[in-house]
Amino acid sequence: MTSSSRLHSVLDLACERSAVRYAKGHADAVLRDWGLPEDLAYDALTVVAELASNAVRHAGAEAKPFAPDCGQPHVPRCELTLWIAADRLCIAMYDESPRPPLLRPPSAESENGRGLQLVNGLSDGAWGYQPAAHRPGKTVWAQLPLTAGVPPEPALTTTGNHAVTA
């Protein structure tokens, strides 16, 4: 995804459990600073939490104790990007896993797998992913419609894939 926007924020994170909390806290502060309505911010924070949780679940690593004779361990990274383009709030989460997101039908028996259903519903289906261009992994993105009162920006151009459905 590419954007041209005055309102743009990027947060680089270690892809571990605490990333979800930090991503939500950062997004909350940014969205307040941008003056977005509370209902939109609430939906956006839900999307941020789901995308960050998926990044950690599928690309993160459990913390390993430091072993001096093994050198520095690789710490998986993830990155939250927020921006406003045209009449949309854009949310993107990069992680190092090449596996595409999988939108599964809801199941009463499953203990997980509902997060992308939430993202799909809150974004009115305006979400997807694309492989990262110059590094391993992918970016999963969602767009939420803005309410009246937010100045329009140049339109967002999307390239890449929409999420895989099962």
PDB file of C-alpha atoms in Angstrom:
ATOM      1  CA  MET A   1       0.000   0.000   0.000  1.00  0.00           C
ATOM      2  CA  THR A   2       1.195   3.488  -0.638  1.00  0.00           C
ATOM      3  CA  SER A   3      -0.051   6.721   0.814  1.00  0.00           C
ATOM      4  CA  SER A   4       0.337  10.427   0.563  1.00  0.00           C
ATOM      5  CA  SER A   5      -0.796  11.957   3.804  1.00  0.00           C
ATOM      6  CA  ARG A   6      -0.001  14.628   6.329  1.00  0.00           C
ATOM      7  CA  LEU A   7      -1.295  12.332   9.070  1.00  0.00           C
ATOM      8  CA  HIS A   8       1.054   9.349   9.185  1.00  0.00           C
ATOM      9  CA  SER A   9       2.527   7.318  12.053  1.00  0.00           C
ATOM     10  CA  VAL A  10       4.843   4.297  12.196  1.00  0.00           C
ATOM     11  CA  LEU A  11       5.721   2.199  15.253  1.00  0.00           C
ATOM     12  CA  ASP A  12       8.448  -0.467  15.042  1.00  0.00           C
ATOM     13  CA  LEU A  13       8.018  -3.275  17.573  1.00  0.00           C
ATOM     14  CA  ALA A  14       9.613  -6.496  18.699  1.00  0.00           C
ATOM     15  CA  CYS A  15       7.108  -9.149  17.621  1.00  0.00           C
ATOM     16  CA  GLU A  16       6.310 -10.494  21.071  1.00  0.00           C
ATOM     17  CA  ARG A  17       3.231 -10.503  23.315  1.00  0.00           C
ATOM     18  CA  SER A  18       3.843  -6.984  24.630  1.00  0.00           C
ATOM     19  CA  ALA A  19       3.629  -5.666  21.041  1.00  0.00           C
ATOM     20  CA  VAL A  20      -0.180  -5.824  21.180  1.00  0.00           C
ATOM     21  CA  ARG A  21      -0.309  -3.553  24.221  1.00  0.00           C
ATOM     22  CA  TYR A  22       2.226  -1.115  22.793  1.00  0.00           C
ATOM     23  CA  ALA A  23       0.511  -1.031  19.384  1.00  0.00           C
ATOM     24  CA  LYS A  24      -2.871  -0.283  20.985  1.00  0.00           C
ATOM     25  CA  GLY A  25      -1.402   2.380  23.279  1.00  0.00           C
ATOM     26  CA  HIS A  26       0.401   4.066  20.400  1.00  0.00           C
ATOM     27  CA  ALA A  27      -2.663   3.949  18.147  1.00  0.00           C
ATOM     28  CA  ASP A  28      -4.861   5.359  20.921  1.00  0.00           C
ATOM     29  CA  ALA A  29      -2.516   8.326  21.439  1.00  0.00           C
ATOM     30  CA  VAL A  30      -2.170   8.966  17.696  1.00  0.00           C
ATOM     31  CA  LEU A  31      -5.904   8.782  16.990  1.00  0.00           C
ATOM     32  CA  ARG A  32      -6.636  11.147  19.888  1.00  0.00           C
ATOM     33  CA  ASP A  33      -3.986  13.541  18.608  1.00  0.00           C
ATOM     34  CA  TRP A  34      -5.580  13.423  15.170  1.00  0.00           C
ATOM     35  CA  GLY A  35      -8.964  14.238  16.727  1.00  0.00           C
ATOM     36  CA  LEU A  36     -10.821  11.248  15.335  1.00  0.00           C
ATOM     37  CA  PRO A  37     -14.286  10.484  16.737  1.00  0.00           C
ATOM     38  CA  GLU A  38     -14.410   8.063  19.668  1.00  0.00           C
ATOM     39  CA  ASP A  39     -16.488   5.454  17.846  1.00  0.00           C
ATOM     40  CA  LEU A  40     -14.037   5.344  14.943  1.00  0.00           C
ATOM     41  CA  ALA A  41     -11.088   5.208  17.342  1.00  0.00           C
ATOM     42  CA  TYR A  42     -12.716   2.304  19.232  1.00  0.00           C
ATOM     43  CA  ASP A  43     -13.149   0.339  15.988  1.00  0.00           C
ATOM     44  CA  ALA A  44      -9.615   1.206  14.895  1.00  0.00           C
ATOM     45  CA  LEU A  45      -8.162   0.030  18.218  1.00  0.00           C
ATOM     46  CA  THR A  46     -10.017  -3.262  17.818  1.00  0.00           C
ATOM     47  CA  VAL A  47      -8.496  -3.681  14.344  1.00  0.00           C
ATOM     48  CA  VAL A  48      -5.017  -2.745  15.642  1.00  0.00           C
ATOM     49  CA  ALA A  49      -5.313  -5.289  18.469  1.00  0.00           C
ATOM     50  CA  GLU A  50      -6.412  -8.058  16.096  1.00  0.00           C
ATOM     51  CA  LEU A  51      -3.723  -7.376  13.494  1.00  0.00           C
ATOM     52  CA  ALA A  52      -1.031  -7.102  16.178  1.00  0.00           C
ATOM     53  CA  SER A  53      -2.239 -10.307  17.869  1.00  0.00           C
ATOM     54  CA  ASN A  54      -2.095 -12.161  14.562  1.00  0.00           C
ATOM     55  CA  ALA A  55       1.396 -10.827  13.852  1.00  0.00           C
ATOM     56  CA  VAL A  56       2.620 -12.014  17.240  1.00  0.00           C
ATOM     57  CA  ARG A  57       0.870 -15.383  16.953  1.00  0.00           C
ATOM     58  CA  HIS A  58       2.131 -16.189  13.463  1.00  0.00           C
ATOM     59  CA  ALA A  59       5.471 -14.366  13.203  1.00  0.00           C
ATOM     60  CA  GLY A  60       6.562 -13.751  16.774  1.00  0.00           C
ATOM     61  CA  ALA A  61       8.844 -15.847  18.884  1.00  0.00           C
ATOM     62  CA  GLU A  62       8.856 -16.781  22.502  1.00  0.00           C
ATOM     63  CA  ALA A  63      11.549 -15.024  24.500  1.00  0.00           C
ATOM     64  CA  LYS A  64      14.666 -17.127  24.849  1.00  0.00           C
ATOM     65  CA  PRO A  65      17.250 -16.658  27.565  1.00  0.00           C
ATOM     66  CA  PHE A  66      20.438 -14.949  26.451  1.00  0.00           C
ATOM     67  CA  ALA A  67      23.274 -17.399  25.819  1.00  0.00           C
ATOM     68  CA  PRO A  68      26.648 -15.599  25.508  1.00  0.00           C
ATOM     69  CA  ASP A  69      28.213 -18.365  23.415  1.00  0.00           C
ATOM     70  CA  CYS A  70      25.371 -18.305  20.822  1.00  0.00           C
ATOM     71  CA  GLY A  71      25.568 -14.652  19.800  1.00  0.00           C
ATOM     72  CA  GLN A  72      22.601 -12.334  19.610  1.00  0.00           C
ATOM     73  CA  PRO A  73      19.321 -14.116  18.880  1.00  0.00           C
ATOM     74  CA  HIS A  74      17.158 -12.844  16.036  1.00  0.00           C
ATOM     75  CA  VAL A  75      14.242 -10.861  17.411  1.00  0.00           C
ATOM     76  CA  PRO A  76      11.300 -10.908  14.998  1.00  0.00           C
ATOM     77  CA  ARG A  77       9.996  -7.427  14.175  1.00  0.00           C
ATOM     78  CA  CYS A  78       6.556  -6.118  13.408  1.00  0.00           C
ATOM     79  CA  GLU A  79       5.508  -2.619  12.442  1.00  0.00           C
ATOM     80  CA  LEU A  80       2.260  -0.712  12.871  1.00  0.00           C
ATOM     81  CA  THR A  81       1.511   2.045  10.366  1.00  0.00           C
ATOM     82  CA  LEU A  82      -1.460   4.412  10.596  1.00  0.00           C
ATOM     83  CA  TRP A  83      -2.400   7.073   8.081  1.00  0.00           C
ATOM     84  CA  ILE A  84      -5.333   8.947   6.656  1.00  0.00           C
ATOM     85  CA  ALA A  85      -5.939   8.916   2.913  1.00  0.00           C
ATOM     86  CA  ALA A  86      -8.983  10.333   1.160  1.00  0.00           C
ATOM     87  CA  ASP A  87     -11.966   9.353   3.296  1.00  0.00           C
ATOM     88  CA  ARG A  88     -10.316   6.408   5.092  1.00  0.00           C
ATOM     89  CA  LEU A  89      -8.257   5.615   8.147  1.00  0.00           C
ATOM     90  CA  CYS A  90      -5.649   3.100   7.010  1.00  0.00           C
ATOM     91  CA  ILE A  91      -4.128   0.584   9.404  1.00  0.00           C
ATOM     92  CA  ALA A  92      -1.280  -1.716   8.370  1.00  0.00           C
ATOM     93  CA  MET A  93       0.678  -4.309  10.336  1.00  0.00           C
ATOM     94  CA  TYR A  94       3.888  -5.740   8.895  1.00  0.00           C
ATOM     95  CA  ASP A  95       5.325  -9.000  10.210  1.00  0.00           C
ATOM     96  CA  GLU A  96       8.090 -11.343   9.078  1.00  0.00           C
ATOM     97  CA  SER A  97       5.869 -14.329   8.259  1.00  0.00           C
ATOM     98  CA  PRO A  98       5.180 -14.929   4.561  1.00  0.00           C
ATOM     99  CA  ARG A  99       1.968 -16.860   5.332  1.00  0.00           C
ATOM    100  CA  PRO A 100      -1.142 -15.021   4.130  1.00  0.00           C
ATOM    101  CA  PRO A 101      -3.949 -14.294   6.580  1.00  0.00           C
ATOM    102  CA  LEU A 102      -6.815 -16.755   6.469  1.00  0.00           C
ATOM    103  CA  LEU A 103     -10.389 -15.566   6.927  1.00  0.00           C
ATOM    104  CA  ARG A 104     -12.147 -18.604   8.358  1.00  0.00           C
ATOM    105  CA  PRO A 105     -15.871 -19.092   8.748  1.00  0.00           C
ATOM    106  CA  PRO A 106     -16.936 -18.593  12.367  1.00  0.00           C
ATOM    107  CA  SER A 107     -17.083 -21.794  14.368  1.00  0.00           C
ATOM    108  CA  ALA A 108     -18.717 -22.303  17.744  1.00  0.00           C
ATOM    109  CA  GLU A 109     -16.174 -25.032  18.520  1.00  0.00           C
ATOM    110  CA  SER A 110     -13.027 -23.044  17.721  1.00  0.00           C
ATOM    111  CA  GLU A 111     -11.239 -21.166  20.502  1.00  0.00           C
ATOM    112  CA  ASN A 112      -9.665 -18.704  18.059  1.00  0.00           C
ATOM    113  CA  GLY A 113      -9.974 -17.539  14.471  1.00  0.00           C
ATOM    114  CA  ARG A 114     -12.531 -14.780  14.983  1.00  0.00           C
ATOM    115  CA  GLY A 115     -10.135 -11.824  14.787  1.00  0.00           C
ATOM    116  CA  LEU A 116     -10.140 -11.466  11.025  1.00  0.00           C
ATOM    117  CA  GLN A 117     -13.935 -11.751  11.072  1.00  0.00           C
ATOM    118  CA  LEU A 118     -13.924  -8.651  13.298  1.00  0.00           C
ATOM    119  CA  VAL A 119     -11.490  -6.868  10.982  1.00  0.00           C
ATOM    120  CA  ASN A 120     -13.607  -7.821   7.968  1.00  0.00           C
ATOM    121  CA  GLY A 121     -16.786  -6.530   9.617  1.00  0.00           C
ATOM    122  CA  LEU A 122     -15.340  -3.290  10.976  1.00  0.00           C
ATOM    123  CA  SER A 123     -13.687  -2.460   7.645  1.00  0.00           C
ATOM    124  CA  ASP A 124     -16.731  -3.411   5.570  1.00  0.00           C
ATOM    125  CA  GLY A 125     -14.516  -5.887   3.732  1.00  0.00           C
ATOM    126  CA  ALA A 126     -11.833  -3.280   2.927  1.00  0.00           C
ATOM    127  CA  TRP A 127      -8.825  -5.270   4.086  1.00  0.00           C
ATOM    128  CA  GLY A 128      -6.204  -7.582   2.653  1.00  0.00           C
ATOM    129  CA  TYR A 129      -2.492  -8.265   2.571  1.00  0.00           C
ATOM    130  CA  GLN A 130       0.499  -7.950   0.327  1.00  0.00           C
ATOM    131  CA  PRO A 131       3.915  -9.564   0.438  1.00  0.00           C
ATOM    132  CA  ALA A 132       6.679  -7.257   1.621  1.00  0.00           C
ATOM    133  CA  ALA A 133       8.729  -5.893  -1.265  1.00  0.00           C
ATOM    134  CA  HIS A 134      12.244  -5.545   0.163  1.00  0.00           C
ATOM    135  CA  ARG A 135      12.220  -7.706   3.267  1.00  0.00           C
ATOM    136  CA  PRO A 136      10.762 -11.042   4.322  1.00  0.00           C
ATOM    137  CA  GLY A 137       7.133 -11.138   5.394  1.00  0.00           C
ATOM    138  CA  LYS A 138       3.901  -9.402   4.560  1.00  0.00           C
ATOM    139  CA  THR A 139       1.721  -6.449   5.462  1.00  0.00           C
ATOM    140  CA  VAL A 140      -1.893  -6.977   6.483  1.00  0.00           C
ATOM    141  CA  TRP A 141      -4.008  -3.832   6.099  1.00  0.00           C
ATOM    142  CA  ALA A 142      -7.501  -2.561   6.761  1.00  0.00           C
ATOM    143  CA  GLN A 143      -9.305   0.658   5.916  1.00  0.00           C
ATOM    144  CA  LEU A 144     -12.032   2.196   8.053  1.00  0.00           C
ATOM    145  CA  PRO A 145     -14.319   4.879   6.612  1.00  0.00           C
ATOM    146  CA  LEU A 146     -13.953   8.299   8.193  1.00  0.00           C
ATOM    147  CA  THR A 147     -16.954  10.243   9.392  1.00  0.00           C
ATOM    148  CA  ALA A 148     -17.778  13.782   8.251  1.00  0.00           C
ATOM    149  CA  GLY A 149     -15.522  16.565   9.434  1.00  0.00           C
ATOM    150  CA  VAL A 150     -12.140  15.071   8.584  1.00  0.00           C
ATOM    151  CA  PRO A 151     -10.453  16.850   5.667  1.00  0.00           C
ATOM    152  CA  PRO A 152     -10.030  14.590   2.606  1.00  0.00           C
ATOM    153  CA  GLU A 153      -6.588  13.498   1.449  1.00  0.00           C
ATOM    154  CA  PRO A 154      -5.398  12.076  -1.874  1.00  0.00           C
ATOM    155  CA  ALA A 155      -6.845   8.632  -2.589  1.00  0.00           C
ATOM    156  CA  LEU A 156      -5.129   5.507  -1.312  1.00  0.00           C
ATOM    157  CA  THR A 157      -3.682   3.228  -3.935  1.00  0.00           C
ATOM    158  CA  THR A 158      -3.742  -0.447  -3.099  1.00  0.00           C
ATOM    159  CA  THR A 159      -1.799  -3.167  -4.797  1.00  0.00           C
ATOM    160  CA  GLY A 160      -1.363  -6.746  -3.852  1.00  0.00           C
ATOM    161  CA  ASN A 161      -3.630  -9.444  -2.628  1.00  0.00           C
ATOM    162  CA  HIS A 162      -6.851  -9.629  -0.752  1.00  0.00           C
ATOM    163  CA  ALA A 163      -7.009 -12.089   2.093  1.00  0.00           C
ATOM    164  CA  VAL A 164      -7.419 -15.749   1.395  1.00  0.00           C
ATOM    165  CA  THR A 165     -10.808 -17.142   2.338  1.00  0.00           C
ATOM    166  CA  ALA A 166     -11.475 -20.685   3.424  1.00  0.00           C
TER     167      ALA A 166
END
